Coordinates of C-alpha atoms in Angstrom, one line a residue:
M1 CA 90.0 96.3 83.0
I2 CA 90.8 93.6 80.4
A3 CA 87.7 91.4 80.4
P4 CA 88.3 87.7 80.6
T5 CA 88.1 86.1 77.1
D6 CA 89.6 83.2 75.4
S7 CA 92.7 85.3 74.9
Y8 CA 92.7 86.5 78.5
P9 CA 91.2 83.8 80.7
P10 CA 91.2 84.2 84.4
L11 CA 94.6 83.5 86.0
D12 CA 94.8 80.3 88.1
I13 CA 97.1 80.8 91.1
A14 CA 98.0 78.0 93.5
V15 CA 98.8 79.2 97.0
V16 CA 101.2 76.7 98.4
G17 CA 103.6 76.2 101.4
H18 CA 104.3 74.3 104.6
T19 CA 101.5 73.7 107.1
N20 CA 100.4 76.6 109.2
V21 CA 102.3 79.4 107.4
G22 CA 99.3 81.6 106.8
K23 CA 98.1 80.6 103.3
T24 CA 94.4 81.0 104.1
S25 CA 95.2 84.2 106.1
L26 CA 97.0 85.6 103.0
L27 CA 94.0 84.9 100.8
R28 CA 91.6 86.5 103.3
T29 CA 93.6 89.7 103.2
L30 CA 94.1 89.7 99.4
L31 CA 90.5 89.2 98.7
R32 CA 89.2 91.0 101.8
Q33 CA 87.1 88.0 102.8
P34 CA 87.4 87.5 106.6
D35 CA 85.2 84.4 106.4
F36 CA 87.1 82.5 103.7
G37 CA 88.5 79.1 104.8
Q38 CA 89.4 78.1 108.4
V39 CA 92.2 79.8 110.3
C40 CA 93.6 78.5 113.6
D41 CA 96.9 77.8 115.3
S42 CA 96.8 74.0 114.7
A43 CA 98.8 72.6 111.9
G44 CA 97.1 71.2 108.7
T45 CA 93.9 73.1 109.0
T46 CA 93.3 73.1 105.2
R47 CA 92.9 69.5 104.1
H48 CA 91.5 70.0 100.6
V49 CA 92.0 72.4 97.8
E50 CA 89.6 75.3 98.1
R51 CA 89.0 77.9 95.4
T52 CA 88.2 81.5 95.8
D53 CA 87.9 84.2 93.2
L54 CA 89.1 87.7 92.8
R55 CA 86.4 89.6 90.9
I56 CA 87.0 92.8 89.0
Q57 CA 83.8 94.6 87.8
G58 CA 81.8 91.5 88.4
A59 CA 84.0 89.2 86.3
V60 CA 86.4 86.5 87.7
A61 CA 89.9 87.9 87.1
V62 CA 92.0 85.5 89.3
R63 CA 91.1 82.1 90.6
Y64 CA 93.0 81.4 93.8
F65 CA 93.4 77.8 95.0
D66 CA 94.2 77.4 98.7
T67 CA 96.1 74.1 99.0
P68 CA 96.9 71.8 101.9
G69 CA 100.2 72.2 103.7
L70 CA 103.3 70.3 102.6
E71 CA 103.7 68.1 105.6
D72 CA 106.7 65.8 104.8
S73 CA 108.8 67.4 102.1
V74 CA 112.0 65.7 103.3
A75 CA 110.6 62.2 102.8
L76 CA 108.9 63.2 99.5
H77 CA 112.1 64.8 98.2
H78 CA 114.0 61.5 99.0
Y79 CA 111.2 59.5 97.3
L80 CA 111.4 61.6 94.1
Q81 CA 115.2 61.1 94.0
S82 CA 114.8 57.4 94.4
L83 CA 112.6 57.0 91.3
P84 CA 114.1 55.2 88.3
G85 CA 116.9 56.9 86.4
D86 CA 115.1 56.9 83.1
L87 CA 113.2 59.9 84.2
P88 CA 115.7 62.6 83.2
T89 CA 113.9 65.8 84.4
P90 CA 112.6 66.7 87.8
L91 CA 109.2 67.5 86.2
E92 CA 108.9 63.9 84.8
R93 CA 109.7 62.6 88.3
V94 CA 106.9 64.6 89.8
R95 CA 104.4 63.4 87.2
A96 CA 105.6 59.8 87.7
F97 CA 105.0 60.2 91.5
L98 CA 101.5 61.5 90.9
R99 CA 100.7 58.4 88.8
G100 CA 102.0 56.1 91.4
P101 CA 100.5 54.5 94.6
E102 CA 102.3 56.8 97.0
A103 CA 100.3 59.8 95.8
Q104 CA 97.2 58.1 97.3
A105 CA 98.9 57.0 100.5
A106 CA 101.8 58.4 102.4
F107 CA 102.0 61.6 100.4
E108 CA 98.4 62.2 99.7
Q109 CA 98.5 65.8 101.0
E110 CA 101.6 66.7 99.0
A111 CA 100.0 65.1 95.8
K112 CA 97.0 67.4 96.1
V113 CA 99.3 70.4 96.2
L114 CA 101.5 69.3 93.2
R115 CA 98.5 68.4 91.0
K116 CA 97.0 71.8 91.5
L117 CA 100.3 73.5 90.9
L118 CA 100.7 71.7 87.6
E119 CA 97.3 72.9 86.5
A120 CA 97.9 76.5 87.6
D121 CA 99.6 79.4 85.8
A122 CA 101.8 80.2 88.8
A123 CA 102.2 79.6 92.5
I124 CA 102.4 81.9 95.4
Y125 CA 104.8 80.1 97.9
V126 CA 103.9 81.4 101.4
I127 CA 106.8 81.3 103.9
D128 CA 106.6 81.9 107.6
C129 CA 109.7 84.0 107.8
R130 CA 109.7 83.8 111.6
E131 CA 111.1 80.3 111.1
D132 CA 114.7 79.5 110.5
V133 CA 115.6 78.1 107.0
L134 CA 115.5 74.4 107.9
P135 CA 116.3 71.4 105.5
K136 CA 112.6 70.7 105.2
Y137 CA 112.0 74.1 103.6
R138 CA 114.9 73.6 101.2
C139 CA 113.3 70.4 100.1
E140 CA 110.0 72.2 99.6
I141 CA 111.7 74.8 97.3
E142 CA 113.3 72.0 95.2
I143 CA 110.0 70.1 94.9
L144 CA 108.0 73.2 93.9
S145 CA 110.8 74.2 91.4
A146 CA 110.6 70.7 89.9
C147 CA 107.0 71.5 88.7
A148 CA 108.4 74.0 86.2
K149 CA 105.9 76.7 87.1
P150 CA 106.6 80.3 88.0
V151 CA 106.9 80.6 91.8
M152 CA 106.4 83.8 93.7
P153 CA 107.6 83.6 97.3
V154 CA 105.7 85.7 99.9
L155 CA 107.5 86.2 103.2
N156 CA 104.6 86.2 105.7
F157 CA 104.6 87.6 109.2
A158 CA 107.5 90.0 108.2
R159 CA 106.4 92.5 110.9
S160 CA 107.2 90.0 113.7
P161 CA 110.2 90.7 115.9
G162 CA 113.2 88.5 115.1
H163 CA 111.9 87.5 111.7
Q164 CA 114.4 85.8 109.3
A165 CA 113.5 87.6 106.1
Q166 CA 117.0 88.3 105.1
A167 CA 118.2 84.7 105.5
W168 CA 115.1 83.6 103.5
Q169 CA 115.8 86.0 100.7
S170 CA 119.4 84.7 100.5
T171 CA 118.3 81.1 100.4
L172 CA 115.6 81.8 97.8
A173 CA 118.1 83.6 95.6
A174 CA 120.3 80.5 95.7
Y175 CA 117.5 78.6 94.1
H176 CA 117.0 81.4 91.4
L177 CA 114.0 82.8 93.2
H178 CA 115.2 86.4 93.2
A179 CA 111.8 88.2 93.5
S180 CA 110.0 87.9 96.8
V181 CA 107.4 90.0 98.7
L182 CA 107.5 91.0 102.3
F183 CA 103.9 90.6 103.6
D184 CA 102.0 90.3 106.8
A185 CA 98.5 88.9 106.6
V186 CA 97.5 90.7 109.9
A187 CA 99.0 94.1 109.1
P188 CA 100.0 94.3 105.4
F189 CA 102.8 96.6 104.4
V190 CA 101.7 99.6 102.3
G191 CA 102.2 98.7 98.7
A192 CA 102.8 95.0 99.3
E193 CA 99.7 94.0 97.4
R194 CA 100.8 96.1 94.4
Q195 CA 104.3 94.6 94.5
L196 CA 102.8 91.1 94.6
Y197 CA 100.9 91.6 91.3
E198 CA 103.7 93.5 89.7
D199 CA 106.1 90.7 90.4
L200 CA 103.6 88.2 89.1
G201 CA 103.6 90.3 85.9
V202 CA 107.4 89.8 85.6
L203 CA 107.0 86.1 86.0
L204 CA 104.0 85.9 83.7
R205 CA 105.1 88.2 80.9
A206 CA 102.2 87.1 78.6
R207 CA 99.7 88.2 81.2
R208 CA 101.4 91.4 82.3
A209 CA 98.8 93.7 80.8
Q210 CA 96.0 91.7 82.4
L211 CA 97.7 91.9 85.8
Q212 CA 98.2 95.7 85.4
A213 CA 94.6 96.1 84.6
I214 CA 93.8 94.2 87.8
L215 CA 96.2 96.5 89.7
D216 CA 94.5 99.6 88.3
D217 CA 91.1 98.4 89.3
L218 CA 92.2 97.4 92.8
A219 CA 93.7 100.9 93.3
L220 CA 90.3 102.4 92.2
Q221 CA 88.5 100.1 94.6
A222 CA 90.8 101.3 97.4
Q223 CA 90.0 104.9 96.6
E224 CA 86.2 104.2 96.5
R225 CA 86.4 102.3 99.9
R226 CA 88.3 105.2 101.4
L227 CA 85.8 107.8 100.1
A228 CA 82.8 105.8 101.1
A229 CA 84.1 105.4 104.7
C230 CA 84.9 109.1 104.9
Q231 CA 81.4 109.9 103.6
L232 CA 80.0 108.0 106.6
V233 CA 82.4 109.8 109.0
A234 CA 81.6 113.2 107.5
S235 CA 77.9 112.5 107.8
V236 CA 78.0 111.7 111.5
L237 CA 80.3 114.7 112.1
V238 CA 77.7 117.0 110.5
S239 CA 75.0 115.3 112.6
A240 CA 77.0 115.8 115.7
A241 CA 77.7 119.5 114.9
A242 CA 74.0 120.1 114.2
M243 CA 72.7 118.6 117.4
R244 CA 70.9 121.2 119.5
R245 CA 68.6 120.9 122.5
E246 CA 66.7 123.9 123.8
V247 CA 66.7 124.0 127.6
P248 CA 65.1 126.6 129.9
Q249 CA 67.7 128.4 132.0
A250 CA 65.6 127.6 135.1
A251 CA 66.1 123.8 134.5
L252 CA 69.9 124.2 134.7
A253 CA 69.7 125.4 138.3
D254 CA 68.8 121.8 139.3
P255 CA 72.0 119.7 139.1
A256 CA 70.1 116.5 138.8
H257 CA 68.0 117.8 136.0
K258 CA 71.1 119.1 134.2
T259 CA 72.8 115.8 134.5
A260 CA 69.7 114.1 133.0
L261 CA 69.8 116.5 130.1
L262 CA 73.4 115.8 129.4
R263 CA 72.8 112.1 129.6
G264 CA 69.9 112.4 127.1
F265 CA 72.1 114.4 124.8
R266 CA 74.8 111.8 124.8
Q267 CA 72.3 109.0 124.3
S268 CA 71.2 110.7 121.1
L269 CA 74.7 110.8 119.6
T270 CA 76.1 107.4 120.8
P271 CA 73.9 105.2 118.5
Q272 CA 74.8 107.3 115.5
V273 CA 78.5 106.9 116.3
A274 CA 78.1 103.1 116.8
A275 CA 76.2 102.8 113.6
C276 CA 78.9 104.7 111.8
V277 CA 81.6 102.4 113.2
Q278 CA 79.8 99.3 112.0
A279 CA 79.1 100.8 108.5
V280 CA 82.8 101.7 108.2
L281 CA 83.8 98.1 109.1
A282 CA 81.4 96.8 106.4
V283 CA 82.9 99.2 103.8
Y284 CA 86.4 97.7 104.5
G285 CA 85.1 94.2 104.4
F286 CA 85.3 93.4 108.1
R287 CA 82.7 91.8 110.3
P288 CA 80.5 93.5 112.9
G289 CA 82.5 93.6 116.2
D290 CA 85.9 93.4 114.5
A291 CA 86.7 96.9 116.0
E292 CA 85.5 99.0 118.9
V293 CA 85.8 102.7 119.5
A294 CA 86.3 103.9 123.1
D295 CA 83.7 106.1 124.6
L296 CA 84.4 109.7 124.1
P297 CA 85.1 111.8 127.2
W298 CA 82.2 114.1 127.7
S299 CA 82.5 117.3 129.6
S300 CA 79.7 119.6 130.7
G301 CA 78.3 120.1 127.3
R302 CA 78.5 123.2 125.2
W303 CA 76.1 125.9 126.4
E304 CA 75.7 128.0 123.2
A305 CA 77.1 131.5 123.3
D306 CA 77.8 132.3 119.7
L307 CA 74.7 134.4 119.1
F308 CA 76.4 136.3 116.4
H309 CA 78.3 133.6 114.6
P310 CA 78.7 134.7 110.9
Q311 CA 76.6 131.8 109.7
T312 CA 73.8 132.7 112.1
L313 CA 73.8 136.3 110.8
L314 CA 73.8 135.0 107.2
D315 CA 70.8 132.8 107.9
A316 CA 69.1 135.6 109.8
G317 CA 69.5 137.8 106.7
H318 CA 67.9 135.2 104.6
K319 CA 65.0 134.6 107.0
L320 CA 64.3 138.2 108.1
G321 CA 65.3 140.3 105.2
K322 CA 61.8 140.9 103.9
G323 CA 60.9 144.3 105.6
A324 CA 62.5 147.5 106.7
A325 CA 62.0 146.8 110.4
V326 CA 63.4 143.3 110.1
G327 CA 66.4 144.5 108.1
A328 CA 67.2 147.2 110.6
A329 CA 67.1 144.7 113.4
V330 CA 69.5 142.3 111.7
G331 CA 71.8 145.1 110.8
L332 CA 71.9 146.2 114.4
A333 CA 72.7 142.6 115.4
A334 CA 75.6 142.6 113.0
D335 CA 76.9 145.9 114.4
V336 CA 76.7 144.6 117.9
A337 CA 78.7 141.5 116.9
L338 CA 81.4 143.4 115.2
A339 CA 81.8 145.6 118.3
G340 CA 82.4 142.6 120.4
L341 CA 79.4 143.4 122.6
S342 CA 77.0 141.0 124.3
L343 CA 73.3 140.8 124.1
G344 CA 73.1 142.2 127.6
T345 CA 74.8 145.5 126.5
G346 CA 72.9 145.7 123.2
T347 CA 69.9 147.6 124.5
A348 CA 68.9 148.8 121.1
L349 CA 69.0 145.2 119.8
G350 CA 66.9 144.1 122.8
A351 CA 64.3 146.7 121.9
A352 CA 64.3 145.7 118.3
V353 CA 63.8 142.0 119.2
G354 CA 61.1 142.9 121.6
G355 CA 59.2 144.7 118.8
L356 CA 59.6 141.7 116.5
A357 CA 58.5 139.4 119.2
S358 CA 55.2 141.2 119.4
Q359 CA 54.7 140.3 115.7
G360 CA 55.3 136.6 116.5
W361 CA 58.4 134.6 117.3
S362 CA 58.4 132.9 113.9
Q363 CA 59.9 136.0 112.4
V364 CA 62.8 136.3 114.9
P365 CA 66.1 134.4 114.5
R366 CA 66.0 131.3 116.7
K367 CA 69.0 132.2 118.8
I368 CA 67.9 135.8 119.4
A369 CA 64.4 134.6 120.4
N370 CA 65.8 132.0 122.8
R371 CA 68.1 134.6 124.4
V372 CA 65.1 136.8 125.1
R373 CA 63.0 133.9 126.4
R374 CA 65.9 132.7 128.6
I375 CA 66.4 129.5 126.8
E376 CA 69.8 127.9 126.5
E377 CA 70.9 125.8 123.5
L378 CA 72.9 122.7 124.3
T379 CA 75.3 121.6 121.6
L380 CA 78.4 119.5 121.3
E381 CA 81.6 121.2 122.5
D382 CA 84.2 121.9 119.8
E383 CA 86.8 119.9 121.6
V384 CA 84.5 116.8 121.8
L385 CA 83.6 117.2 118.1
H386 CA 87.3 117.3 117.3
L387 CA 88.0 114.3 119.4
L388 CA 85.1 112.4 117.7
A389 CA 86.6 113.3 114.3
S390 CA 90.1 112.3 115.3
T391 CA 88.9 108.9 116.6
L392 CA 86.9 108.0 113.5
V393 CA 89.8 109.1 111.2
R394 CA 92.2 106.9 113.1
L395 CA 89.7 104.0 112.8
C396 CA 89.6 104.3 109.0
A397 CA 93.4 104.7 108.8
A398 CA 93.8 101.5 110.9
L399 CA 91.4 99.6 108.8
E400 CA 93.3 100.7 105.6
Q401 CA 96.3 98.8 107.0
R402 CA 94.6 95.9 108.7
G403 CA 94.7 92.4 107.2
H404 CA 91.5 90.3 107.1
A405 CA 93.3 87.5 108.9
A406 CA 93.6 89.5 112.1
W407 CA 92.1 87.7 115.1
Q408 CA 92.2 90.3 117.8
R409 CA 89.6 93.0 117.9
L410 CA 90.9 96.4 116.9
H411 CA 90.5 98.9 119.7
V412 CA 90.7 102.6 118.8
G413 CA 91.0 104.7 122.0
A414 CA 90.2 108.3 122.3
Q415 CA 93.2 110.6 122.3
P416 CA 93.2 114.1 123.9
A417 CA 91.8 116.5 121.4
A418 CA 94.5 119.0 122.2
D419 CA 97.2 116.6 121.1
S420 CA 98.6 118.7 118.3
A421 CA 101.4 116.2 117.7
A422 CA 98.9 113.6 116.5
P423 CA 99.2 112.8 112.8
G424 CA 97.0 115.2 110.8
A425 CA 95.9 117.1 113.9
P426 CA 96.4 120.7 112.5
A427 CA 94.7 119.7 109.2
L428 CA 91.9 118.1 111.1
R429 CA 91.3 121.2 113.1
D430 CA 91.3 123.3 110.0
L431 CA 88.8 120.9 108.4
L432 CA 86.4 120.9 111.3
A433 CA 86.2 124.7 110.9
H434 CA 84.1 124.0 107.8
L435 CA 81.6 122.3 110.0
A436 CA 80.4 125.7 111.3
P437 CA 77.4 125.9 108.9
A438 CA 75.9 122.8 110.6
R439 CA 75.8 124.7 113.9
S440 CA 73.0 126.8 112.5
H441 CA 71.0 123.9 111.0
P442 CA 69.6 121.7 113.8
D443 CA 67.5 120.0 111.0
W444 CA 70.8 118.5 109.7
E445 CA 71.1 116.3 112.7
Q446 CA 69.2 113.6 110.7
A447 CA 69.9 113.1 107.0
Q448 CA 66.5 113.2 105.3
P449 CA 66.6 112.4 101.6
G450 CA 65.1 115.1 99.3
G451 CA 64.6 118.8 99.8
A452 CA 66.8 121.8 99.6
T453 CA 68.1 121.6 103.1
D454 CA 69.2 118.0 102.6
A455 CA 71.0 119.0 99.4
R456 CA 73.0 121.6 101.3
R457 CA 73.8 119.1 104.0
Q458 CA 75.0 116.6 101.4
R459 CA 77.3 119.2 99.7
L460 CA 78.9 119.8 103.1
V461 CA 79.3 116.0 103.7
D462 CA 80.8 115.6 100.3
A463 CA 83.3 118.4 100.8
L464 CA 84.3 117.1 104.2
A465 CA 84.6 113.5 103.0
G466 CA 87.1 114.5 100.2
Q467 CA 89.3 116.3 102.8
L468 CA 89.1 113.4 105.3
A469 CA 90.2 111.0 102.6
T470 CA 93.5 112.8 102.4
L471 CA 94.0 112.3 106.1
V472 CA 93.1 108.6 106.0
A473 CA 95.3 107.6 103.1
A474 CA 98.6 106.0 104.2
P475 CA 101.8 107.5 102.9
G476 CA 102.8 105.9 99.6
D477 CA 99.2 105.0 98.6

């Protein structure tokens, strides 16, 4: 980043345009500040010039000035044309107007806009391209051009059906404004922000290096936001995969008791998911409540049956590999697993476990001990885990392309986990296979800073986050 100095002071950009075309909305999106200014459907909401800063690495890089709407450009254009003929250039006519009484009376709002434009390095001219190209807009273009400052048109609301972007581009070209940016303050186009700053660099050649440095830093910020959000998602996925509740088999015979157990299991996970959603919103600069995630469909719960999961055997080898008797028992467990046999048919294993139990259950792998004691382990089903991951990935992807001027709450509904046609579905399933180690670590349900176990959990979270980030990134980013 080129730090602001006397040679490279902050850029001053006036954001101008007709009333109610989305100037404040555009700034909210560019600066990711959903609370900047006032946005509503009524015309003339901004009545005074308001400044907001784009900071790069703590320093002010661009000073944006949100200006009032141009309300009566046709009358002002006629007034400027009626000024004495000894003012040979349009710029001199504008300056004469600003010195005169009309700038404090009938055209007070327009005078605020033009004063700020004359002080700025350039203007962003915001156009509601849903509107037809009317005479009042042509007058606006002529008045802004008269100020002899670089003007960058931004065609706002270009995602709306029936927009007039092509007609606007033709009109702008007739006034020698050949560069324009298609934008939408509610759902920005991928790459629109980059194009805006690149085109400003063409208009402001002396500041091109400074604008490129801003672009580079904004791209880095986008990557950091994406990775931070995916870290949050990865952590809640690890917690979900690690959740485990030991339940006596006898308790499952009572339907009411079983239902209560499942409800408690769900109530343990739901707050973690809700906290993750709010944290992800904060990472992307949105307010609490700007998005909601639909409740996940919960089936009967996952009654653990993977006694001989490879990770379980690996952990068993670490925990029990200190003596000949223990080593033999674990080896026998591995043989049974490879043969595709169940615990019920592994009579030799049962005897070995029984012998170990007589020495104390602390030396027996948890899963084997629970099987012998007729205790089931309730964990999250793989399909529900996949659905949770898919929903949170879609939330992040939606926020990547959501403008900070959006009014309506973003709703991310749960899609069937088996929907292999969903974007990234195969990659997501492959990625979730890496969650298998969490199945054998119920202590990973809660992230506890410090300690060897937490370090292993964090390595898994970091690896998952990096892979999730590739799924969240929009094409072209």
